[in-house]
CSV table of C-alpha atoms in Angstrom, one decimal:
chain,number,residue,atom,x,y,z
T,1,ASP,CA,0.0,0.0,-0.1
T,2,ILE,CA,3.1,2.0,0.8
T,3,LEU,CA,4.8,1.4,-2.4
T,4,MET,CA,1.8,2.3,-4.2
T,5,GLU,CA,1.2,6.1,-2.4
T,6,TYR,CA,4.7,6.3,-4.9
T,7,ILE,CA,4.2,4.2,-7.9
T,8,THR,CA,1.3,5.8,-10.3
T,9,GLN,CA,0.9,4.8,-13.7
T,10,GLU,CA,0.0,8.4,-14.2
T,11,GLY,CA,2.6,11.0,-15.9
T,12,LYS,CA,3.7,14.7,-14.5
T,13,LYS,CA,4.1,18.0,-16.1
T,14,GLN,CA,7.2,20.0,-15.5
T,15,ASP,CA,6.0,23.1,-15.0
T,16,ASP,CA,9.6,24.7,-15.7
T,17,LYS,CA,9.8,25.1,-19.6
T,18,ARG,CA,13.9,25.1,-19.9
T,19,THR,CA,15.3,27.1,-22.7
T,20,VAL,CA,18.3,26.2,-25.0
T,21,PRO,CA,20.7,28.7,-24.1
T,22,PRO,CA,21.3,31.1,-27.3
T,23,ALA,CA,25.4,30.6,-27.0
T,24,VAL,CA,24.1,26.6,-28.6
T,25,THR,CA,21.7,27.9,-31.1
T,26,ASN,CA,23.9,30.7,-32.2
T,27,ALA,CA,21.4,33.0,-32.1
T,28,VAL,CA,22.2,37.1,-32.0
T,29,SER,CA,22.1,38.0,-27.8
T,30,TRP,CA,23.2,41.8,-28.4
T,31,ARG,CA,20.7,42.2,-30.7
T,32,SER,CA,16.5,42.2,-30.4
T,33,GLU,CA,14.8,40.3,-33.0
T,34,GLY,CA,12.0,42.0,-35.2
T,35,ILE,CA,13.8,46.2,-34.0
T,36,LYS,CA,12.1,48.3,-37.8
T,37,TYR,CA,13.3,51.7,-38.8
T,38,LYS,CA,11.2,54.4,-40.9
T,39,LYS,CA,14.6,55.3,-42.6
T,40,ASN,CA,17.4,53.2,-42.0
T,41,GLU,CA,21.1,54.7,-41.7
T,42,LEU,CA,24.2,53.4,-40.0
T,43,PHE,CA,26.6,56.3,-38.3
T,44,LEU,CA,30.3,55.4,-38.3
T,45,ASP,CA,32.4,57.4,-36.3
T,46,VAL,CA,37.0,56.6,-36.1
T,47,ILE,CA,38.1,58.4,-33.5
T,48,GLU,CA,42.2,59.0,-33.5
T,49,SER,CA,44.3,59.9,-31.2
T,50,ILE,CA,47.8,60.0,-31.8
T,51,ASP,CA,51.0,60.8,-29.4
T,52,LEU,CA,54.0,61.9,-30.9
T,53,MET,CA,58.1,62.3,-29.7
T,54,ALA,CA,60.4,64.1,-31.7
T,55,HIS,CA,64.3,65.9,-31.2
T,56,ALA,CA,64.2,69.5,-31.9
T,57,ASN,CA,65.2,69.4,-34.8
T,58,GLY,CA,61.7,68.3,-35.6
T,59,THR,CA,63.4,64.5,-36.5
T,60,ILE,CA,60.2,61.0,-34.9
T,61,VAL,CA,61.9,59.8,-32.6
T,62,GLY,CA,58.1,57.5,-31.9
T,63,CYS,CA,54.3,57.9,-33.0
T,64,GLU,CA,51.0,56.2,-31.8
T,65,ILE,CA,48.5,56.0,-33.1
T,66,ILE,CA,45.2,55.2,-30.7
T,67,GLY,CA,42.1,54.4,-32.4
T,68,SER,CA,38.5,53.3,-31.8
T,69,LEU,CA,35.9,53.0,-35.1
T,70,ARG,CA,32.7,54.3,-33.7
T,71,LEU,CA,29.0,52.4,-34.7
T,72,LYS,CA,25.1,54.6,-34.3
T,73,SER,CA,23.0,51.3,-36.1
T,74,GLN,CA,19.5,52.0,-36.8
T,75,LEU,CA,18.8,49.7,-39.3
T,76,SER,CA,16.0,47.2,-39.9
T,77,GLY,CA,16.2,43.4,-38.6
T,78,MET,CA,19.3,41.5,-38.7
T,79,PRO,CA,21.3,43.3,-41.0
T,80,GLU,CA,24.6,41.2,-41.7
T,81,LEU,CA,28.0,44.0,-42.8
T,82,ARG,CA,31.2,43.9,-43.8
T,83,LEU,CA,33.8,46.3,-43.3
T,84,GLY,CA,37.2,46.9,-45.1
T,85,LEU,CA,40.1,47.9,-44.2
T,86,ASN,CA,43.9,49.0,-45.6
T,87,ASP,CA,45.9,47.2,-43.0
T,88,ARG,CA,49.3,45.6,-44.7
T,89,LEU,CA,48.2,41.9,-43.2
T,90,ARG,CA,45.3,42.5,-46.3
T,91,TYR,CA,47.2,43.3,-49.4
T,92,GLU,CA,49.6,40.8,-48.0
T,93,LYS,CA,47.5,37.9,-48.5
T,94,ILE,CA,45.7,38.5,-51.8
T,95,GLY,CA,49.0,39.7,-52.6
T,96,SER,CA,48.9,43.1,-53.7
T,97,ASP,CA,52.0,45.1,-52.3
T,98,SER,CA,51.0,48.7,-51.2
T,99,GLU,CA,52.7,51.6,-50.0
T,100,ARG,CA,49.3,52.7,-48.3
T,101,THR,CA,48.6,51.2,-45.9
T,102,VAL,CA,49.0,50.5,-42.6
T,103,ASP,CA,50.0,48.0,-40.1
T,104,LEU,CA,46.9,47.8,-37.0
T,105,ASP,CA,48.0,46.1,-33.5
T,106,GLU,CA,46.1,44.9,-30.5
T,107,VAL,CA,42.8,44.8,-32.1
T,108,ARG,CA,39.9,44.5,-30.1
T,109,PHE,CA,36.0,43.8,-31.4
T,110,HIS,CA,32.7,43.8,-30.3
T,111,GLN,CA,31.8,41.0,-29.4
T,112,CYS,CA,29.0,41.0,-32.7
T,113,VAL,CA,32.2,40.9,-34.9
T,114,ARG,CA,32.5,36.6,-36.9
T,115,LEU,CA,36.0,37.1,-35.6
T,116,SER,CA,36.6,33.6,-38.2
T,117,LYS,CA,35.9,36.3,-40.9
T,118,PHE,CA,38.2,38.4,-40.2
T,119,GLU,CA,40.8,35.5,-39.4
T,120,ALA,CA,39.9,34.8,-42.8
T,121,ASP,CA,40.2,37.2,-45.0
T,122,ARG,CA,40.3,40.1,-43.2
T,123,ASP,CA,36.8,41.8,-43.8
T,124,ILE,CA,34.7,42.8,-40.9
T,125,ALA,CA,31.9,40.6,-40.7
T,126,PHE,CA,28.9,41.3,-38.5
T,127,ILE,CA,25.5,42.3,-37.2
T,128,PRO,CA,25.8,44.9,-35.5
T,129,PRO,CA,24.0,45.7,-32.3
T,130,ASP,CA,20.5,48.2,-32.5
T,131,GLY,CA,22.4,52.0,-31.0
T,132,GLU,CA,25.5,53.8,-30.0
T,133,PHE,CA,28.9,50.2,-29.5
T,134,GLU,CA,32.3,50.9,-30.4
T,135,LEU,CA,32.5,48.2,-33.5
T,136,MET,CA,36.7,48.3,-33.0
T,137,SER,CA,40.1,49.9,-31.0
T,138,TYR,CA,43.2,49.3,-32.2
T,139,ARG,CA,47.3,51.2,-31.9
């Protein structure tokens, strides 16, 4: 009789519904679905500061640029954007030699950037968050 109280043939419904974490489903956690604008706009600001050391005679001893790309995204849906840079590694990958390239060091990206795409062909591919954010910073 005691066992009959605990063993039943009926199932019990589970009250709490579990959801799969966004990382497992490749969902975009930084952007809500269903965003709509009457006018799609994207603003990009390149902000750089230059540290320069020079001798009294004008000879440059050292120079460093610290920069960031800040964006303001007002785009509908889930847009995937691509941005190309003229950095030296990009031109070396495509087999072109250009004197107008730059070296990028200590590059840091927002989580929305697809790092595998950047490593493969030096393109910055991303689905931007809605509003203002820093896409990348560099030296």
